[in-house]
PDB file of C-alpha atoms in Angstrom:
ATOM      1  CA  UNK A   1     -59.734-174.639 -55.082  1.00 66.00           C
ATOM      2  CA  UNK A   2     -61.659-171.434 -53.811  1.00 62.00           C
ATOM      3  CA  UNK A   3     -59.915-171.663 -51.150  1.00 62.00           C
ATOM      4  CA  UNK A   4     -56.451-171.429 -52.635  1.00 62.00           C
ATOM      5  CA  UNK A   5     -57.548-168.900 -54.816  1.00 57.00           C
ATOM      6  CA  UNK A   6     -58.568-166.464 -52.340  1.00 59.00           C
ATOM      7  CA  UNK A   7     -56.277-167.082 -49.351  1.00 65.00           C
ATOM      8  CA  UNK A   8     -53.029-167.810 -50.784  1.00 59.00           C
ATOM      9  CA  UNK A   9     -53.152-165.634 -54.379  1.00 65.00           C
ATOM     10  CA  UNK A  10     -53.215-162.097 -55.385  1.00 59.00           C
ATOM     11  CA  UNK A  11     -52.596-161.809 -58.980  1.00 57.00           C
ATOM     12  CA  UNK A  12     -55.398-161.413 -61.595  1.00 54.00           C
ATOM     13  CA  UNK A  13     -54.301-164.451 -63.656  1.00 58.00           C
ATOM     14  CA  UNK A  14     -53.201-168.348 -63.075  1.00 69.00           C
ATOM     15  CA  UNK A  15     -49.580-168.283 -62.195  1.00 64.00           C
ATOM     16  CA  UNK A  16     -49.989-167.815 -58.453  1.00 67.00           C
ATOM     17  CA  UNK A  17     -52.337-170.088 -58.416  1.00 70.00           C
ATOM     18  CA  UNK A  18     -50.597-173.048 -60.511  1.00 70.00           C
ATOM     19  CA  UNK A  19     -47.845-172.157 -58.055  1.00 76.00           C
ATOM     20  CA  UNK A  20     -49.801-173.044 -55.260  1.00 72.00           C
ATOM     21  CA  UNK A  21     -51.415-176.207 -56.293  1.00 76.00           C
ATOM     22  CA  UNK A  22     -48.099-177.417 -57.648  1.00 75.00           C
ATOM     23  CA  UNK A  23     -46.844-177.368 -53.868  1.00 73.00           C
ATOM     24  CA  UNK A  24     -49.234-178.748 -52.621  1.00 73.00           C
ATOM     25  CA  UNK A  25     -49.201-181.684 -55.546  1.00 78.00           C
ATOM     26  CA  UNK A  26     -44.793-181.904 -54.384  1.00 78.00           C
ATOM     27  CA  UNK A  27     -45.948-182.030 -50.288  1.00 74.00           C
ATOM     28  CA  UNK A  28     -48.491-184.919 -51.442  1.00 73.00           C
ATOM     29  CA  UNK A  29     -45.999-186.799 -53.839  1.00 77.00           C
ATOM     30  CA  UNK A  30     -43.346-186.876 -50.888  1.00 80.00           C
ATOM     31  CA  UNK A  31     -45.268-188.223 -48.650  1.00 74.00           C
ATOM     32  CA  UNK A  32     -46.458-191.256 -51.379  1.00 76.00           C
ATOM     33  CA  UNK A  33     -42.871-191.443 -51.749  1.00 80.00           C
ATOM     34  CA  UNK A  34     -42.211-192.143 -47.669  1.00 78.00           C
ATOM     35  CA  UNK A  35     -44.852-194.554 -48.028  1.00 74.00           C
ATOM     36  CA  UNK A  36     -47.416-192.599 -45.792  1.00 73.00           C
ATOM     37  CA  UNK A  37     -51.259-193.003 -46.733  1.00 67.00           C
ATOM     38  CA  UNK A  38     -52.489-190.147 -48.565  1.00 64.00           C
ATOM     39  CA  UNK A  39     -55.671-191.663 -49.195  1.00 55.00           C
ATOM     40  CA  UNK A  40     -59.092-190.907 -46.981  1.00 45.00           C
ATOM     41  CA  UNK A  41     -56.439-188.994 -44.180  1.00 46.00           C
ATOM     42  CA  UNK A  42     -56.599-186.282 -46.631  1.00 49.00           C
ATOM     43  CA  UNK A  43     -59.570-185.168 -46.116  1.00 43.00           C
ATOM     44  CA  UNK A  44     -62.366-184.522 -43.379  1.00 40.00           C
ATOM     45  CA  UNK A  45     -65.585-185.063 -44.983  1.00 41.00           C
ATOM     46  CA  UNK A  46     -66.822-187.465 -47.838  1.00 39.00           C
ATOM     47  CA  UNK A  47     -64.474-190.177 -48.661  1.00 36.00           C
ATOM     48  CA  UNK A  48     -61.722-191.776 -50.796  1.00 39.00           C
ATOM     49  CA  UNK A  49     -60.506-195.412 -51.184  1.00 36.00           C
ATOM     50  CA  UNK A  50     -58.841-197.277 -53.809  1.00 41.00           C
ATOM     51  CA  UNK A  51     -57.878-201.001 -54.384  1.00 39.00           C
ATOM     52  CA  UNK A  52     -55.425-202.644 -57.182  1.00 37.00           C
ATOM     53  CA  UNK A  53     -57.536-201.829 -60.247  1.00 36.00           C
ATOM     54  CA  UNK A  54     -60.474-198.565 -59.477  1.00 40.00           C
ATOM     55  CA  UNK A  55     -60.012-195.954 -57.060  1.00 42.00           C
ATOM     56  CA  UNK A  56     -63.275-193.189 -56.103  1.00 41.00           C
ATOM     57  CA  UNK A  57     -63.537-190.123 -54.658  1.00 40.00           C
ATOM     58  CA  UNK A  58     -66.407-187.996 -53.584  1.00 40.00           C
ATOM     59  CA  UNK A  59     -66.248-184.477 -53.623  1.00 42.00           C
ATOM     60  CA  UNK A  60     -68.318-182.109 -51.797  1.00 42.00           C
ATOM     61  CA  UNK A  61     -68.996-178.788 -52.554  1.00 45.00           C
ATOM     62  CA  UNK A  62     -66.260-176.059 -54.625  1.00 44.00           C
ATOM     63  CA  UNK A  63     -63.731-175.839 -51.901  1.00 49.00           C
ATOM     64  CA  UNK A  64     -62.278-179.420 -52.442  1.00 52.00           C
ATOM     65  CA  UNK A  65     -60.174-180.314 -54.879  1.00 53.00           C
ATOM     66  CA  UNK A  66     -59.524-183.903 -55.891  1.00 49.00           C
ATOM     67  CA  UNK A  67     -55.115-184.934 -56.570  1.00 49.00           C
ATOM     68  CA  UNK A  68     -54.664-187.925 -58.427  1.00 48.00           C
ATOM     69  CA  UNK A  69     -51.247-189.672 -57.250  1.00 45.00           C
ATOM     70  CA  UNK A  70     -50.310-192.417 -59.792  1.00 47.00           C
ATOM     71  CA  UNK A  71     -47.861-195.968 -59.616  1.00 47.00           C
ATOM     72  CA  UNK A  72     -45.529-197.395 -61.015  1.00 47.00           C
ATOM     73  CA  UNK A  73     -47.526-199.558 -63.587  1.00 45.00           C
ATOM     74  CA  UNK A  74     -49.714-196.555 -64.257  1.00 45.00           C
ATOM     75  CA  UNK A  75     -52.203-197.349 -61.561  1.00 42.00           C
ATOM     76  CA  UNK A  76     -54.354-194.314 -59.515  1.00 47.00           C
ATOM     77  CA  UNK A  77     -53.232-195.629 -56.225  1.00 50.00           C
ATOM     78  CA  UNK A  78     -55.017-192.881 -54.556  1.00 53.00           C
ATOM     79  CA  UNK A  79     -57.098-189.659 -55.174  1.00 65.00           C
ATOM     80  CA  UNK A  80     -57.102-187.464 -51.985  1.00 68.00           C
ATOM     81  CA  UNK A  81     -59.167-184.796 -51.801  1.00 71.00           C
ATOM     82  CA  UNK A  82     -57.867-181.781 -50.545  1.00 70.00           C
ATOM     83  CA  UNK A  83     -60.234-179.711 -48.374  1.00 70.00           C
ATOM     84  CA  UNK A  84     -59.903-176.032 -46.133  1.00 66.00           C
ATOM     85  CA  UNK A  85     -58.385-177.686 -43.581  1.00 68.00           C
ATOM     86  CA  UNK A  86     -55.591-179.175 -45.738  1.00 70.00           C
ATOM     87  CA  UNK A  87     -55.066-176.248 -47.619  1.00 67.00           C
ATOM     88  CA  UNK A  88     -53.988-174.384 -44.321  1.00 65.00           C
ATOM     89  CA  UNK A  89     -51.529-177.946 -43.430  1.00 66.00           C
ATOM     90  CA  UNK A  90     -50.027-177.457 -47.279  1.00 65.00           C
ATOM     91  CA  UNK A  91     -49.869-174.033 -47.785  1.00 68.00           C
ATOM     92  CA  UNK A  92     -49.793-172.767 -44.223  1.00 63.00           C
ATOM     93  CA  UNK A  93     -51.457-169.507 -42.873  1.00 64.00           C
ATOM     94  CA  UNK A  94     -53.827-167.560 -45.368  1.00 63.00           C
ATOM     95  CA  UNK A  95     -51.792-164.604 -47.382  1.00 62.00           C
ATOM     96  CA  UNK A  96     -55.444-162.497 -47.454  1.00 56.00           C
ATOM     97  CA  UNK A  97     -57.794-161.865 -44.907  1.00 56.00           C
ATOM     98  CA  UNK A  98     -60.777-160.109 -45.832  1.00 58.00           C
ATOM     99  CA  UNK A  99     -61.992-159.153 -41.845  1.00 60.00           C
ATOM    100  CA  UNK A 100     -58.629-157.067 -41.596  1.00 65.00           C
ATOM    101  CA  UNK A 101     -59.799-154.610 -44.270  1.00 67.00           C
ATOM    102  CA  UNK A 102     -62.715-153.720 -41.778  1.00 65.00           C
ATOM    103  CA  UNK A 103     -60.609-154.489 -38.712  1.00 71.00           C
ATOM    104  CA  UNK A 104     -57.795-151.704 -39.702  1.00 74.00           C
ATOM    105  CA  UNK A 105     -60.209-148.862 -41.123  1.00 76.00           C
ATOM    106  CA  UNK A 106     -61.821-148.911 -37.861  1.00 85.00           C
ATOM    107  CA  UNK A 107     -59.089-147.004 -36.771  1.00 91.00           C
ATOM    108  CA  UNK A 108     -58.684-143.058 -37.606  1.00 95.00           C
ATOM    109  CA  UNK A 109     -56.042-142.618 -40.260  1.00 96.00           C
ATOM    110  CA  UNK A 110     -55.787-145.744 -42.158  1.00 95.00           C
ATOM    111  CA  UNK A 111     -57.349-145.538 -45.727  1.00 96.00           C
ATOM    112  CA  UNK A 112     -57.608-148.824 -47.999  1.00 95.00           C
ATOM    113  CA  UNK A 113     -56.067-147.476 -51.916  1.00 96.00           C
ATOM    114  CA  UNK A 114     -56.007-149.564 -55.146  1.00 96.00           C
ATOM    115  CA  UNK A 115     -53.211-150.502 -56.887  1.00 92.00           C
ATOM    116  CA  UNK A 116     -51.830-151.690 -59.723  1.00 88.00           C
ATOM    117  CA  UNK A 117     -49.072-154.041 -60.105  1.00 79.00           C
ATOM    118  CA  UNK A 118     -47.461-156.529 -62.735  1.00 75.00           C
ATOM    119  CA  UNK A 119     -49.324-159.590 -61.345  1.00 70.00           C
ATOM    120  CA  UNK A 120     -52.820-157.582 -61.487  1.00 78.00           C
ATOM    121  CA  UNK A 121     -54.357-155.534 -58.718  1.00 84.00           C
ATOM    122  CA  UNK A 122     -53.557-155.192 -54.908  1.00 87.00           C
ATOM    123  CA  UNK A 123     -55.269-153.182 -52.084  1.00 90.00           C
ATOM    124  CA  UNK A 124     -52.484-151.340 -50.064  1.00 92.00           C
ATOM    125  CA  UNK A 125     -53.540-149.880 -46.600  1.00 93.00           C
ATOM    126  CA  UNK A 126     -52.540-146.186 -45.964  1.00 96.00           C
ATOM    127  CA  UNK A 127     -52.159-145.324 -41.944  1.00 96.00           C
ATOM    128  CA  UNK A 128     -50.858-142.284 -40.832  1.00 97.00           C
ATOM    129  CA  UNK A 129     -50.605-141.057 -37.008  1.00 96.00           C
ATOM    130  CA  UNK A 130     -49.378-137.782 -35.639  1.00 95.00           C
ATOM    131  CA  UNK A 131     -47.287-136.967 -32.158  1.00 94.00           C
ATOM    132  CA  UNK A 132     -46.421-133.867 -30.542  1.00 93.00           C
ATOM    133  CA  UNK A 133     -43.384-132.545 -32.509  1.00 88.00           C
ATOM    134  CA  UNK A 134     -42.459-129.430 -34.519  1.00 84.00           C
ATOM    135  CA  UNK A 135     -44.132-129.738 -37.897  1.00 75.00           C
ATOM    136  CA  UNK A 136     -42.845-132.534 -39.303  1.00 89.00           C
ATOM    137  CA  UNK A 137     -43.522-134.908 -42.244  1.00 94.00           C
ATOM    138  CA  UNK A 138     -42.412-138.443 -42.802  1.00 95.00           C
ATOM    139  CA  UNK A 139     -42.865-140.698 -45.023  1.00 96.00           C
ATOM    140  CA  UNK A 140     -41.918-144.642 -45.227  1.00 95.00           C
ATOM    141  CA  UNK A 141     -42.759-148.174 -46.983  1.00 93.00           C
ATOM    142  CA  UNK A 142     -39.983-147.591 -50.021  1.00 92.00           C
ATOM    143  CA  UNK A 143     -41.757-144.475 -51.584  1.00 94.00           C
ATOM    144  CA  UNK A 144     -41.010-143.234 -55.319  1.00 94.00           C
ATOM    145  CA  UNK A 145     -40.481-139.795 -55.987  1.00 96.00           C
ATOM    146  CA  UNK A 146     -43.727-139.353 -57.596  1.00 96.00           C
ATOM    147  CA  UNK A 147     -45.581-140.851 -54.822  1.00 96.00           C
ATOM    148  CA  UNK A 148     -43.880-138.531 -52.519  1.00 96.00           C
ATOM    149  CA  UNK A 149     -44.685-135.426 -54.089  1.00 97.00           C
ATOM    150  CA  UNK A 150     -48.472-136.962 -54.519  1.00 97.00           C
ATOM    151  CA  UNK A 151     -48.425-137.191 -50.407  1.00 97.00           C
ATOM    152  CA  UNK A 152     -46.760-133.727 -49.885  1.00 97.00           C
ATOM    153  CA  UNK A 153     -49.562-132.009 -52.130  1.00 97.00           C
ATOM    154  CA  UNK A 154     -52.270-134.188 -50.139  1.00 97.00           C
ATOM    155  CA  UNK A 155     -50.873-132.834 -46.921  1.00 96.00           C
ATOM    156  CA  UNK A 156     -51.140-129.096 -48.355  1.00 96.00           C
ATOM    157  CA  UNK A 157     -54.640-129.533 -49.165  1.00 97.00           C
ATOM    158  CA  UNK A 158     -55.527-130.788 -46.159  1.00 97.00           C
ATOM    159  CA  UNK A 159     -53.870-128.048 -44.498  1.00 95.00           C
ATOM    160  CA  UNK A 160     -55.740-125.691 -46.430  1.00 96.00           C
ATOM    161  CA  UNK A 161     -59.091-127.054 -45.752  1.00 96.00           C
ATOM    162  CA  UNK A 162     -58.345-127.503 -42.143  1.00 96.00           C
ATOM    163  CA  UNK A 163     -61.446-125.055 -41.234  1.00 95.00           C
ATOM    164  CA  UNK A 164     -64.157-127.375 -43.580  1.00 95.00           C
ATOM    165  CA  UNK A 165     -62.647-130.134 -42.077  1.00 95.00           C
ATOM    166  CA  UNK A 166     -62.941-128.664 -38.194  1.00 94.00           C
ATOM    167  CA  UNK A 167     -58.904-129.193 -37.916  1.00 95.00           C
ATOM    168  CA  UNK A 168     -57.372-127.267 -35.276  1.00 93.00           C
ATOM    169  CA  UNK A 169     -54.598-125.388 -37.917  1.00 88.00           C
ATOM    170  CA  UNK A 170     -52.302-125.027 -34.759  1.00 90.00           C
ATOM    171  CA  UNK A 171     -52.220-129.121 -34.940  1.00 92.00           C
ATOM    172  CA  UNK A 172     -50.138-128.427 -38.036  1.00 92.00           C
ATOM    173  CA  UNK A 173     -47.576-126.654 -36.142  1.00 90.00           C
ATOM    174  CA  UNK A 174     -47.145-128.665 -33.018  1.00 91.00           C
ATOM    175  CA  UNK A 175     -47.300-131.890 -34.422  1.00 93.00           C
ATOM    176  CA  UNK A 176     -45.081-134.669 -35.815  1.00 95.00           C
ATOM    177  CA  UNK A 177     -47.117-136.102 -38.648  1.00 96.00           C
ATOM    178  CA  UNK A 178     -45.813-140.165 -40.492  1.00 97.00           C
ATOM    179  CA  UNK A 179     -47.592-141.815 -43.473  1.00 97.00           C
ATOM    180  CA  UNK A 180     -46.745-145.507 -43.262  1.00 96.00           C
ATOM    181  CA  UNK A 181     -47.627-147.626 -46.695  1.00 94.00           C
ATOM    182  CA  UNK A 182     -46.831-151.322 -45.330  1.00 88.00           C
ATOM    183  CA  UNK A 183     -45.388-154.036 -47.032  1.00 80.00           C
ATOM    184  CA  UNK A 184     -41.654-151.517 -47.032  1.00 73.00           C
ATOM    185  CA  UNK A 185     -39.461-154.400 -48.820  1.00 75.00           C
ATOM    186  CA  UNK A 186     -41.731-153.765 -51.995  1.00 80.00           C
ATOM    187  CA  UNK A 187     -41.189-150.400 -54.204  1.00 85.00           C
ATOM    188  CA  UNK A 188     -43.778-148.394 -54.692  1.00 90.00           C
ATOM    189  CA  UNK A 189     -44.616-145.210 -56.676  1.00 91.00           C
ATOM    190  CA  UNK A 190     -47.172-143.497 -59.045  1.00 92.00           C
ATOM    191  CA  UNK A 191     -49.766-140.743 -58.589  1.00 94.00           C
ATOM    192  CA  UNK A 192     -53.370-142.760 -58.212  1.00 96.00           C
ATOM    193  CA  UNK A 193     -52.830-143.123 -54.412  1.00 96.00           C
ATOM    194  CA  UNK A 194     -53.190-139.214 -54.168  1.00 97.00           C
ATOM    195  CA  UNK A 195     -56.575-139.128 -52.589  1.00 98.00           C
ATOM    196  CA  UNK A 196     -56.202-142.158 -50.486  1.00 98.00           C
ATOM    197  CA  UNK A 197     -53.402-139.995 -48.662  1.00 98.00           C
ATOM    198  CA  UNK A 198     -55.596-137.125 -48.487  1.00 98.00           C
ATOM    199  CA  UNK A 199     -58.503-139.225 -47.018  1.00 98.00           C
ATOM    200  CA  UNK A 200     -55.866-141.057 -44.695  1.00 98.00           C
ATOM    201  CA  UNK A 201     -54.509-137.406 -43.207  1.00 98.00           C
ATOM    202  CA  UNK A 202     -57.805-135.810 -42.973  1.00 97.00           C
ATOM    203  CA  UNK A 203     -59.031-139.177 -41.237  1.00 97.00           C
ATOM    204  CA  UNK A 204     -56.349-139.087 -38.553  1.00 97.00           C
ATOM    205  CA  UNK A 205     -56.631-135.252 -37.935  1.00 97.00           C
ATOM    206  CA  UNK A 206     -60.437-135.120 -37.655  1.00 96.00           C
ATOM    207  CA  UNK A 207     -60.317-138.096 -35.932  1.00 95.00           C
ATOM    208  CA  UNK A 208     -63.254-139.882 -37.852  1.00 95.00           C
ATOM    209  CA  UNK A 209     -62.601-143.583 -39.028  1.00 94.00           C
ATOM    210  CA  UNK A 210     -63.847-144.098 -42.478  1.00 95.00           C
ATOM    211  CA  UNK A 211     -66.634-146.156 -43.382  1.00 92.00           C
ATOM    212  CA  UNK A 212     -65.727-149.684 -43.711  1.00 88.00           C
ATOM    213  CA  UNK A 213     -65.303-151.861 -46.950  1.00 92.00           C
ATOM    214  CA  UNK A 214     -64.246-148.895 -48.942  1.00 96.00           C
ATOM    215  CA  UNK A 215     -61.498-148.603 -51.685  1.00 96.00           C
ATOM    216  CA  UNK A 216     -60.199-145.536 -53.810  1.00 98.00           C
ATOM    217  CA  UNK A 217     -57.863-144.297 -56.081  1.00 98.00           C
ATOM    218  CA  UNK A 218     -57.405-141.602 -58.115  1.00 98.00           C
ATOM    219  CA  UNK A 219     -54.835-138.811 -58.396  1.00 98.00           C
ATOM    220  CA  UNK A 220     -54.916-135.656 -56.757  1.00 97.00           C
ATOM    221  CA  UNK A 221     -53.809-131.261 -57.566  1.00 97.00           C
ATOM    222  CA  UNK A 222     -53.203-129.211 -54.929  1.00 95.00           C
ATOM    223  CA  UNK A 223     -56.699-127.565 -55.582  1.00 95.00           C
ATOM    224  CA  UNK A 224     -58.476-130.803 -54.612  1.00 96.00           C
ATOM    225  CA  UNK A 225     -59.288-131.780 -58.368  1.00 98.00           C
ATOM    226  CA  UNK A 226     -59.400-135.461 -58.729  1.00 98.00           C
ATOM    227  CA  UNK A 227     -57.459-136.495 -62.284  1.00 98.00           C
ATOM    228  CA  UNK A 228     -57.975-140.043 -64.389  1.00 97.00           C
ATOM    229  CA  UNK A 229     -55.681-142.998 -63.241  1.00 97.00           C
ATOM    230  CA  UNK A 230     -54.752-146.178 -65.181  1.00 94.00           C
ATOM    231  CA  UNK A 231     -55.484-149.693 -64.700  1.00 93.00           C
ATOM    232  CA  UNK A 232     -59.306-149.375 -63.200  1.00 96.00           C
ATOM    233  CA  UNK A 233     -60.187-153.017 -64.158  1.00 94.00           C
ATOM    234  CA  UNK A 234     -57.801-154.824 -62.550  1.00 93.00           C
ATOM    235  CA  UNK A 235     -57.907-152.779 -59.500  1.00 95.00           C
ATOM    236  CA  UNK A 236     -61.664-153.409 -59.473  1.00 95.00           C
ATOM    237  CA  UNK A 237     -61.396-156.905 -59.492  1.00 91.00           C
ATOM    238  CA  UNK A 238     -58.418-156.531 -56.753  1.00 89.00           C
ATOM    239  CA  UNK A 239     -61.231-154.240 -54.617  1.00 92.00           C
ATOM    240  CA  UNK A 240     -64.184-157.720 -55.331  1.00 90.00           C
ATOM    241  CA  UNK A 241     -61.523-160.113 -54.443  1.00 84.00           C
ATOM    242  CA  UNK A 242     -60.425-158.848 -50.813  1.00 85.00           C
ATOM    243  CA  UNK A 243     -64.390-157.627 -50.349  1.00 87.00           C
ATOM    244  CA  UNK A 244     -64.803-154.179 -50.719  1.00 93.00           C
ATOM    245  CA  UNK A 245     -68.195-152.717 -51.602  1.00 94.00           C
ATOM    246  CA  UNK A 246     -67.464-149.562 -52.760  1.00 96.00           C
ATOM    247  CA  UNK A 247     -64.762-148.164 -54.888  1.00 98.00           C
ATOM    248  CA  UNK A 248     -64.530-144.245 -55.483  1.00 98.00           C
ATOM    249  CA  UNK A 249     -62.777-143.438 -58.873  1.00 98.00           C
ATOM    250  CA  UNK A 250     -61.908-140.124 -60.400  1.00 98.00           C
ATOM    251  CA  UNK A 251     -65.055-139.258 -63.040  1.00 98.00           C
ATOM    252  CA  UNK A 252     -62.911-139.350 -65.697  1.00 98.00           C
ATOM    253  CA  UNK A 253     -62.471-142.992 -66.134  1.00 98.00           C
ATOM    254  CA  UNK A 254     -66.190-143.545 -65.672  1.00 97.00           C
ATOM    255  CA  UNK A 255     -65.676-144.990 -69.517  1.00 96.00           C
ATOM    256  CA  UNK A 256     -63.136-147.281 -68.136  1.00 96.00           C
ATOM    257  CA  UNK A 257     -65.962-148.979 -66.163  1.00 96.00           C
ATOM    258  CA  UNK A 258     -67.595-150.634 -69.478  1.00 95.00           C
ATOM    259  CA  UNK A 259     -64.173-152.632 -69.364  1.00 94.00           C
ATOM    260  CA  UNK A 260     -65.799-154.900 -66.505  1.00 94.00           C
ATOM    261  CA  UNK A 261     -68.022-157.594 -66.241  1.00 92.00           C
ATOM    262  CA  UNK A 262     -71.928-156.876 -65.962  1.00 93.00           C
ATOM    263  CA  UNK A 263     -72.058-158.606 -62.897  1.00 92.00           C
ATOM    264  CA  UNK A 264     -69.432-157.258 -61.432  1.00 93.00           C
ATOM    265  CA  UNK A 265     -70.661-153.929 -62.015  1.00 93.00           C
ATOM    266  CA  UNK A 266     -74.449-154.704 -60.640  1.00 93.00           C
ATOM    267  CA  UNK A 267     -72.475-156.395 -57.563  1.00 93.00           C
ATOM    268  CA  UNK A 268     -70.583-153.393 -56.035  1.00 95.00           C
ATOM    269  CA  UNK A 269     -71.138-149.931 -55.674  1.00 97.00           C
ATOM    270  CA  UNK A 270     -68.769-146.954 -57.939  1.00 98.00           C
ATOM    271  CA  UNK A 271     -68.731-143.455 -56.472  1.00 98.00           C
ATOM    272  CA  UNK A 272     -66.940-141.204 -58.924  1.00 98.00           C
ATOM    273  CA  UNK A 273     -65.762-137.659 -58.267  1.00 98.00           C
ATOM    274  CA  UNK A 274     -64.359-134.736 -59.358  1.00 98.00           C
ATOM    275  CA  UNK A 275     -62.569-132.958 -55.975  1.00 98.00           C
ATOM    276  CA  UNK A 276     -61.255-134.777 -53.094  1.00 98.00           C
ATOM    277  CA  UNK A 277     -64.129-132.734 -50.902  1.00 97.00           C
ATOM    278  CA  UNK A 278     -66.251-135.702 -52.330  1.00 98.00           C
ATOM    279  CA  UNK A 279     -64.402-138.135 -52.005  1.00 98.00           C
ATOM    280  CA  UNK A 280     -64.210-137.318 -47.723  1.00 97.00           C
ATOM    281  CA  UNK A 281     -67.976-137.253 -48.220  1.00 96.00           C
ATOM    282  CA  UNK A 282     -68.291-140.610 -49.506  1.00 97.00           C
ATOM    283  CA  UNK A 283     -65.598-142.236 -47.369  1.00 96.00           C
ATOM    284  CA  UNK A 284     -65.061-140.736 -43.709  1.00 94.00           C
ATOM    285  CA  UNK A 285     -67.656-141.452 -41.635  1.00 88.00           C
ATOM    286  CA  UNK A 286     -69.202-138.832 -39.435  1.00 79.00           C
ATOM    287  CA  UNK A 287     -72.016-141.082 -37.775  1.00 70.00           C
ATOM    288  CA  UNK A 288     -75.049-140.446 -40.305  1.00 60.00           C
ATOM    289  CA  UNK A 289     -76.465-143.349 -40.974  1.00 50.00           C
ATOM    290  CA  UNK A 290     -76.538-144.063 -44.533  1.00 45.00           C
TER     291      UNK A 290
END
């Protein structure tokens, strides 16, 4: 069950989930009904068996989770327990992977934002790369309006603290620069992903990955001020779920932070600003340890 939940679902509630199980329930069901065993074969550790009146199964540890498969005269004719490897035979390849958050950032110019969508929470990943060109800025993955004006005045800022930053300004002028937010079949739009496109541009043009395990949102001015987003809880609990320690959020929803659970709070680690100068601090990684 742990497994399904966090390889093969995203949303903040059931659905996905019941989805899940209910195919793998259909894949098991066809194969009673083709007269393979489904018994002990469905499983790699403990075991199962059943005769014409009991059946037993032993499960081991929260990652396996027991199907009953019934008869015709109302009999359990088996109880197969489902385990990680089965999951991956059912459900095929795992949706999330938590080592590609660290895997990706390692790179300069990829930032890790927090979202929020009608299923719950989502991480998106931010990368952005320059080439030798004559000052230009593009932007793809199916981009609302507001999100490209958010990107444009994150660009502008960076420009303008090119000298903090140690940016060559000439870079501005001789190069091509692309922010790329994957998963382009999906819409998306909004203003909270303002300073993860900040912290993705000044990432690439500094040329200083960002420490890993981090997530962010929060909207951004062309001053650098940091303003409140919406929808903090379930992008917390999106940020826990793919295994991200840290989550910088504007300090203006610092009240929004009672919303989660105490343990959730003691278990990760909220940085909460007011400019997007602090959130670079917190998040790009200039080889201090610390």
């Amino acid at each position: 069950m742990r497994e399904v939940i966090q390889g093969y679902t995203r949303e903040a509630g059931v659905r996905g989930l019941e989805r899940q199980l209910g195919k793998i329930c259909r894949k098991i069901a066809a194969k009673v009904a083709a007269g393979e065993n489904v018994t002990a074969h469905e499983r790699t550790d403990g075991y199962a068996y059943d005769n014409a009146h009991q059946h037993k199964t032993e499960q081991q540890g929260s990652g396996n989770a027991a199907v009953a498969i019934g008869t015709e005269n109302g009999a359990s004719a088996a109880s197969p327990t489902i385990d990680k490897p089965q999951v991956l035979k059912y459900l095929g390849k795992r949706e999330i992977h938590e080592d590609e958050i660290v895997e990706r950032v390692e790179m300069p110019g990829v930032a890790v934002g927090l979202a929020w969508t009608a299923t719950g929470g989502d991480i998106m990943f931010f990368e952005a790369t320059k080439s030798p060109g004559d000052k230009g800025f593009t932007l793809t993955g199916q981009l609302g309006d507001v999100m490209k004006e958010s990107a444009q005045a994150a660009l502008s800022y960076v420009r303008s603290r090119a000298a903090a930053l140690g940016i060559d300004a000439e870079i501005f002028q001789k190069s091509d620069i692309h922010l790329h937010i994957p998963a382009g079949s999906i819409p998306k739009d909004g203003p909270s992903a303002g300073i993860t496109m900040a912290t993705a541009l000044a990432s690439l043009l500094t040329g200083k990955s960002l420490r890993p395990k981090i997530g962010m949102t929060g909207e951004i001015t062309l001053r650098g001020k940091v303003l409140p987003i919406g929808g903090v809880k379930e992008k917390v609990l999106a940020a826990a779920r793919f295994g991200l320690e840290t989550v910088i959020l504007p300090k203006r929803n610092e009240a929004d932070l009672d919303e989660l659970p105490k343990s959730l709070r003691e278990q990760m680690n909220f940085i909460l600003v007011d400019t997007v100068d602090e959130v670079w601090a917190a998040a790009i990684d200039n080889g201090e340890e610390g």
